[in-house]
XYZ file of C-alpha atoms in Angstrom:
463
model
C 145.221 121.455 -156.037
C 148.672 119.887 -155.792
C 149.428 117.417 -153.027
C 151.440 118.653 -150.081
C 155.170 118.001 -150.216
C 156.605 114.909 -148.616
C 156.348 114.667 -144.824
C 159.509 115.616 -142.875
C 160.132 112.015 -141.916
C 162.710 109.506 -143.085
C 163.371 105.854 -142.191
C 166.674 104.845 -140.654
C 167.625 103.080 -143.873
C 167.106 106.269 -145.873
C 168.572 108.757 -143.434
C 171.834 110.545 -143.885
C 174.196 110.637 -140.881
C 171.723 111.889 -138.263
C 172.359 114.155 -135.357
C 170.590 113.519 -132.050
C 167.838 115.572 -130.450
C 167.791 114.661 -126.761
C 164.406 114.839 -125.084
C 165.148 115.048 -121.380
C 162.721 114.804 -118.466
C 163.022 117.871 -116.260
C 163.356 115.490 -113.276
C 166.351 113.671 -114.781
C 168.994 116.181 -113.699
C 171.762 113.574 -113.925
C 171.071 112.894 -117.588
C 170.912 116.631 -118.349
C 174.201 117.301 -116.528
C 175.834 114.483 -118.433
C 174.713 115.921 -121.749
C 175.734 119.475 -120.928
C 179.139 118.496 -119.597
C 181.683 121.277 -119.775
C 179.179 123.536 -121.499
C 176.783 123.734 -118.496
C 178.146 127.004 -117.126
C 178.178 128.658 -120.494
C 174.605 127.600 -121.299
C 173.293 128.641 -117.937
C 174.884 132.019 -118.519
C 172.933 132.262 -121.732
C 169.678 131.613 -119.835
C 169.295 127.857 -120.272
C 167.536 126.721 -117.037
C 166.502 123.117 -117.677
C 162.854 123.860 -117.078
C 159.927 122.613 -119.189
C 160.414 123.823 -122.759
C 164.072 124.833 -122.303
C 165.924 124.240 -125.620
C 169.515 124.528 -126.637
C 172.099 123.229 -129.103
C 175.344 121.541 -128.294
C 178.401 122.203 -130.478
C 179.982 119.568 -132.718
C 183.089 119.359 -134.802
C 181.547 121.217 -137.732
C 178.870 123.317 -136.082
C 175.710 122.170 -134.310
C 176.322 118.687 -133.012
C 173.138 117.897 -131.111
C 170.038 119.492 -129.538
C 168.372 119.264 -126.164
C 164.724 119.859 -125.257
C 163.618 119.609 -121.593
C 160.123 118.256 -121.082
C 157.818 117.920 -118.101
C 156.882 114.196 -117.991
C 153.265 115.271 -117.379
C 153.245 116.749 -120.910
C 155.133 113.940 -122.612
C 151.989 112.721 -124.352
C 151.122 116.201 -125.692
C 152.415 116.734 -129.260
C 152.335 120.523 -128.726
C 155.067 120.171 -126.092
C 157.331 119.273 -128.979
C 155.770 121.573 -131.623
C 158.697 124.054 -131.538
C 161.080 121.449 -132.923
C 159.607 121.882 -136.348
C 161.041 125.397 -136.538
C 164.089 125.085 -134.296
C 166.034 122.168 -135.678
C 168.421 123.146 -138.511
C 168.721 121.391 -141.826
C 169.611 117.743 -141.831
C 168.386 114.449 -140.429
C 167.754 114.072 -136.733
C 166.996 111.108 -134.492
C 165.243 111.187 -131.127
C 166.911 109.996 -127.902
C 164.816 109.828 -124.710
C 166.101 110.446 -121.218
C 163.773 109.682 -118.306
C 160.656 109.836 -120.472
C 158.110 107.186 -121.289
C 158.336 105.795 -124.855
C 155.013 107.564 -125.671
C 157.081 110.735 -125.784
C 158.705 109.564 -128.998
C 155.386 109.379 -130.880
C 154.298 112.682 -129.369
C 157.574 114.286 -130.471
C 157.280 112.919 -133.980
C 153.755 114.231 -134.394
C 154.528 117.573 -132.673
C 157.559 118.071 -134.873
C 155.533 117.409 -137.985
C 152.718 119.705 -136.862
C 155.211 122.510 -136.263
C 157.085 121.952 -139.541
C 153.957 122.427 -141.647
C 153.902 125.319 -144.096
C 151.283 126.054 -146.719
C 152.479 127.038 -150.164
C 151.149 126.800 -153.676
C 154.671 126.749 -155.066
C 156.425 123.545 -156.075
C 158.123 122.051 -153.021
C 160.629 119.275 -152.785
C 161.950 117.112 -149.986
C 161.971 118.850 -146.579
C 165.349 120.138 -145.456
C 164.876 119.028 -141.830
C 163.736 115.504 -141.137
C 163.227 113.158 -138.197
C 164.078 109.496 -138.349
C 160.899 107.460 -137.834
C 161.050 103.917 -136.380
C 159.040 101.205 -138.185
C 156.642 100.884 -135.266
C 155.533 104.521 -135.651
C 153.307 103.775 -138.621
C 150.248 105.300 -136.985
C 152.096 108.541 -136.277
C 152.972 108.856 -139.974
C 149.341 108.204 -140.950
C 148.074 110.809 -138.501
C 150.686 113.352 -139.556
C 149.763 112.862 -143.207
C 146.056 113.395 -142.404
C 146.793 116.575 -140.387
C 148.768 118.078 -143.275
C 146.085 117.080 -145.773
C 143.294 118.599 -143.714
C 145.246 121.799 -143.165
C 145.991 122.043 -146.875
C 142.340 121.814 -147.768
C 141.322 124.536 -145.312
C 144.126 126.827 -146.390
C 143.367 126.569 -150.075
C 141.865 129.818 -151.450
C 138.238 129.447 -152.475
C 138.928 130.263 -156.132
C 141.023 127.099 -156.280
C 138.888 124.873 -154.061
C 135.185 125.081 -154.792
C 132.602 122.330 -154.242
C 133.668 120.285 -157.228
C 137.370 120.534 -156.402
C 136.747 119.538 -152.799
C 134.759 116.535 -153.931
C 137.493 115.581 -156.415
C 140.173 115.775 -153.705
C 138.095 113.632 -151.364
C 137.411 111.075 -154.103
C 141.038 110.759 -155.074
C 142.266 110.436 -151.473
C 139.695 107.813 -150.569
C 139.733 105.710 -153.725
C 143.542 105.547 -153.375
C 142.940 103.973 -149.912
C 140.464 101.419 -151.189
C 137.211 103.093 -150.166
C 134.140 103.079 -152.385
C 133.159 106.587 -153.364
C 130.236 108.170 -155.158
C 129.895 111.853 -156.004
C 126.312 113.078 -156.247
C 125.408 116.229 -158.200
C 122.790 117.744 -160.467
C 119.259 116.355 -160.505
C 120.294 113.395 -158.370
C 121.503 115.775 -155.695
C 118.360 117.890 -155.874
C 116.215 114.787 -155.272
C 118.340 113.303 -152.505
C 119.374 116.501 -150.624
C 116.814 119.190 -151.462
C 117.706 121.542 -148.589
C 121.405 121.328 -149.276
C 120.678 121.978 -152.948
C 118.840 125.187 -152.052
C 121.874 126.480 -150.167
C 123.964 126.117 -153.309
C 121.510 127.700 -155.747
C 123.060 131.120 -155.407
C 126.419 130.038 -156.823
C 127.502 129.169 -160.344
C 129.648 126.478 -158.742
C 127.053 123.882 -158.092
C 126.930 121.708 -154.942
C 128.177 118.149 -154.756
C 127.877 115.482 -152.106
C 130.543 112.876 -151.480
C 129.442 109.545 -150.016
C 132.231 107.111 -149.163
C 132.374 103.737 -147.440
C 135.184 101.610 -146.040
C 134.821 98.554 -143.880
C 137.564 96.819 -141.905
C 135.564 93.608 -141.569
C 132.048 92.256 -141.462
C 130.446 93.034 -138.147
C 132.685 95.947 -137.270
C 130.841 98.854 -135.581
C 129.474 101.296 -138.124
C 130.178 104.956 -137.633
C 128.849 107.623 -140.000
C 130.966 110.746 -140.331
C 129.487 113.964 -141.728
C 131.283 117.190 -142.640
C 130.087 120.656 -143.568
C 131.934 121.644 -146.744
C 130.909 125.227 -147.409
C 133.841 126.234 -149.618
C 133.040 129.929 -149.195
C 130.333 131.601 -147.211
C 129.266 135.136 -148.188
C 126.289 134.886 -145.868
C 123.904 134.978 -148.808
C 121.367 137.815 -148.807
C 122.138 138.274 -145.075
C 125.595 139.320 -146.293
C 128.555 139.213 -143.977
C 130.655 142.268 -143.440
C 134.146 142.460 -144.918
C 135.878 141.381 -141.750
C 133.505 138.463 -141.295
C 134.173 137.263 -144.848
C 137.979 137.274 -144.741
C 138.398 133.763 -143.471
C 135.339 132.162 -145.024
C 137.467 129.838 -147.129
C 137.725 127.868 -143.856
C 133.971 127.254 -143.715
C 134.654 123.779 -145.141
C 136.713 122.974 -142.056
C 134.254 120.333 -140.862
C 134.557 118.468 -144.143
C 138.361 118.712 -144.072
C 138.359 117.334 -140.543
C 136.112 114.381 -141.289
C 137.888 113.555 -144.542
C 141.240 113.666 -142.692
C 139.767 111.385 -139.988
C 138.646 108.807 -142.526
C 141.964 108.849 -144.367
C 143.871 108.315 -141.126
C 141.446 105.621 -139.915
C 141.984 103.632 -143.101
C 145.780 104.068 -143.035
C 145.763 103.000 -139.374
C 143.461 100.032 -140.179
C 141.076 100.821 -137.372
C 138.479 98.119 -136.760
C 135.487 100.103 -137.887
C 132.894 100.227 -140.679
C 133.030 103.848 -141.806
C 130.671 105.965 -143.832
C 131.489 109.510 -144.847
C 129.273 112.276 -146.214
C 130.599 115.651 -147.244
C 128.246 118.403 -148.236
C 130.325 120.536 -150.654
C 128.603 123.805 -151.481
C 129.088 127.564 -151.826
C 126.755 130.102 -150.210
C 126.623 133.038 -152.576
C 124.365 135.901 -153.616
C 122.444 135.920 -156.898
C 118.960 135.940 -158.309
C 118.808 132.203 -157.641
C 119.915 132.349 -154.039
C 117.651 131.477 -151.158
C 116.034 134.477 -149.417
C 115.042 135.302 -145.859
C 111.455 134.098 -145.495
C 111.782 131.207 -147.936
C 110.467 127.840 -146.844
C 112.671 124.865 -147.759
C 111.770 121.220 -147.737
C 114.312 118.774 -146.331
C 115.069 115.137 -147.124
C 113.153 114.170 -143.965
C 110.029 115.902 -145.320
C 110.113 118.541 -142.632
C 109.954 122.178 -143.723
C 112.251 125.000 -142.613
C 111.612 128.741 -142.656
C 114.741 130.704 -143.478
C 115.219 133.423 -140.841
C 118.789 134.112 -141.869
C 120.641 132.933 -144.968
C 123.959 133.115 -143.111
C 122.861 130.120 -141.003
C 123.363 127.828 -143.975
C 125.626 125.181 -142.418
C 122.800 123.532 -140.543
C 120.798 123.361 -143.783
C 123.685 121.500 -145.422
C 124.028 119.067 -142.554
C 120.392 118.211 -141.894
C 119.815 116.255 -145.153
C 123.108 114.371 -144.628
C 122.131 113.457 -141.069
C 118.810 112.157 -142.320
C 120.469 109.921 -144.909
C 123.134 108.742 -142.474
C 120.513 107.576 -139.992
C 118.825 105.446 -142.645
C 121.588 102.867 -142.389
C 121.207 102.699 -138.558
C 124.895 103.178 -137.679
C 126.230 102.656 -134.165
C 126.982 106.365 -134.076
C 126.766 109.511 -136.207
C 129.392 112.179 -135.812
C 129.121 115.511 -137.636
C 131.595 118.401 -137.623
C 131.125 121.941 -138.785
C 132.329 125.502 -138.436
C 128.777 126.222 -137.415
C 128.479 129.111 -134.989
C 130.401 132.145 -133.735
C 128.555 131.567 -130.449
C 130.638 128.462 -129.799
C 133.795 130.533 -130.231
C 132.514 133.184 -127.852
C 131.899 130.482 -125.266
C 135.025 128.375 -125.664
C 137.487 130.373 -127.779
C 139.311 129.136 -130.912
C 141.114 126.075 -129.488
C 138.309 124.057 -127.892
C 135.550 122.627 -130.124
C 132.088 122.464 -128.613
C 130.606 118.974 -128.307
C 126.882 118.230 -128.251
C 125.522 114.726 -127.969
C 122.200 112.988 -127.263
C 124.018 110.040 -125.668
C 126.020 110.228 -122.457
C 128.167 107.177 -123.251
C 129.150 108.473 -126.721
C 129.923 111.881 -125.267
C 132.067 110.201 -122.591
C 134.022 108.279 -125.192
C 134.823 111.466 -127.012
C 135.666 113.574 -123.971
C 137.894 110.866 -122.440
C 139.599 110.500 -125.803
C 140.244 114.247 -125.806
C 141.896 114.067 -122.418
C 144.112 111.120 -123.408
C 145.261 112.706 -126.678
C 145.530 116.301 -125.421
C 143.058 117.340 -128.107
C 140.271 118.607 -125.917
C 136.626 119.245 -126.553
C 134.039 120.570 -124.179
C 130.505 119.269 -123.841
C 127.686 121.772 -124.017
C 124.037 121.070 -123.293
C 121.211 120.224 -125.660
C 118.937 122.344 -123.528
C 115.447 121.554 -124.734
C 114.042 124.526 -122.905
C 115.146 126.445 -125.927
C 113.358 124.245 -128.490
C 110.455 126.682 -128.741
C 112.877 129.415 -129.878
C 112.969 127.656 -133.270
C 109.169 127.634 -133.701
C 107.766 128.923 -136.997
C 104.215 129.941 -137.817
C 104.523 128.864 -141.462
C 106.900 125.848 -141.399
C 107.759 123.010 -139.050
C 110.474 125.190 -137.580
C 112.951 127.912 -138.413
C 116.680 127.727 -139.036
C 117.458 130.441 -136.492
C 115.981 132.066 -133.404
C 115.371 135.798 -132.992
C 116.965 135.731 -129.534
C 120.576 136.939 -129.288
C 121.620 134.116 -126.966
C 122.599 130.447 -126.930
C 123.370 130.352 -130.653
C 125.498 127.223 -130.504
C 122.852 125.390 -128.521
C 119.939 126.317 -130.808
C 121.963 125.325 -133.856
C 122.590 121.888 -132.251
C 118.887 121.624 -131.352
C 118.064 122.308 -134.990
C 120.302 119.425 -136.088
C 118.846 117.084 -133.498
C 115.432 117.433 -135.125
C 116.807 115.230 -137.930
C 118.229 112.506 -135.645
C 115.757 109.637 -135.134
C 114.825 108.511 -131.613
C 117.389 106.025 -130.330
C 120.118 106.978 -132.778
C 123.379 107.909 -131.052
C 124.711 111.185 -132.376
C 127.366 113.791 -131.586
C 127.885 117.238 -133.151
C 131.194 119.104 -133.106
C 131.199 122.854 -133.558
C 134.784 123.784 -134.446
C 136.784 126.892 -135.490
C 139.195 125.053 -137.824
C 141.773 127.812 -137.701
C 144.835 129.086 -135.797
C 144.745 132.886 -135.548
C 148.517 133.142 -135.027
C 151.729 131.107 -134.967
C 152.293 128.920 -131.923
C 154.487 125.833 -131.413
C 152.826 123.010 -133.386
C 150.031 125.302 -134.575
C 151.124 127.560 -137.439
C 148.739 130.264 -138.446
C 146.020 129.001 -140.805
C 143.785 125.976 -141.143
C 143.615 123.417 -138.378
C 141.952 120.007 -137.964
C 141.066 120.443 -134.322
C 139.784 117.172 -132.778
C 141.282 114.710 -135.226
C 143.229 112.883 -132.543
C 140.168 112.806 -130.284
C 137.874 111.416 -132.972
C 140.323 108.662 -133.981
C 140.723 107.592 -130.367
C 136.967 107.691 -129.882
C 136.540 105.362 -132.888
C 138.657 102.789 -131.053
C 136.540 103.239 -127.946
C 133.321 102.736 -129.927
C 134.817 99.526 -131.291
C 135.828 98.243 -127.884
C 132.376 98.910 -126.438
C 130.257 97.771 -129.368
């Protein structure tokens, strides 16, 4: 896999003569009138109304001279309010000018522009044609933008080009480059350390790998263990998906892409945390070696699982990684996975479901989502459904026979591997945009990245 082309950013020292994109508060009518000048009547006649989202160009001596975007101040910290700039601004270098907006709008606009400018292509790509001038103090925005593009690239890669080994290689290169220590576990070592995960990958010729990475800002920093489901393609196994259900299964490694992007950004932003990362990179295929319905698998914890459905493989990948993560007694464990369709039925594609055994940790995450406009929604670990996972031949099953509460029972399964007293949160995400919207082009998406990074800061401040 080739790295994504250069971000559409440029420093003031590198920029060519830059035109201005004016970001104007909808309440600053005086500033807007001054910018429009003699063109106000003409633009109003063309439908420009100065309301939130209104956009227009101003003429210059040789064509387009400047651009105007009107913004509701209440949305000035939402990158998606500026997501249309990535498509609308013509070729050349542009610099942001604020009118009646808090300085936070500049960072939101930079990120939103970059999110909207993203395109996935396997062709060679050069320097972007349209670029924004980035001030030196916006280093964190650049780091976050780079992580968003990287995570999207991974999810968008077709499965024939990004299997378990390739995903592990990409993670290793990205993290070693940033100074993290990385080990890639495979073969007999993987079978011994992660027996349940290994069974998931038995059906594929592309054997599973596990990435374990560590990076520490300083001694004594709060330790957070990140875990991502990296199922590079999910056929469903013997419980085979239908054709429609299989179309987007290259995105089933979206949890791994999200957590890898989080760690890359956290390192680049020099967050004051001690991070561990575990990615379970595997393919769920059909063959004579694949796990079968009715099989009983042994997990790293020693607990046994009866397979009721081979298409519920993500939780089998995560459970061994959660067990290992807890062995170092981190301040918190966060896992992310494209785990259940039930979460999408409940919350739709844009809002990841959050489950947690700790109210304070859940509060950190939810408040971070509100502040960053990258929302999650907490759902209950309703233990009244624990018995639904009972098995007569194993410690429990991987699914329930009941056609309800699928996201909850999946989270309850994972919680069985979290030791008493260990803070843990599970994020059930979609990792995909079904269509083009401002700032969210169709394809892979690292939903929750801004929330998680903000929450890491909260965990530090409250450790």
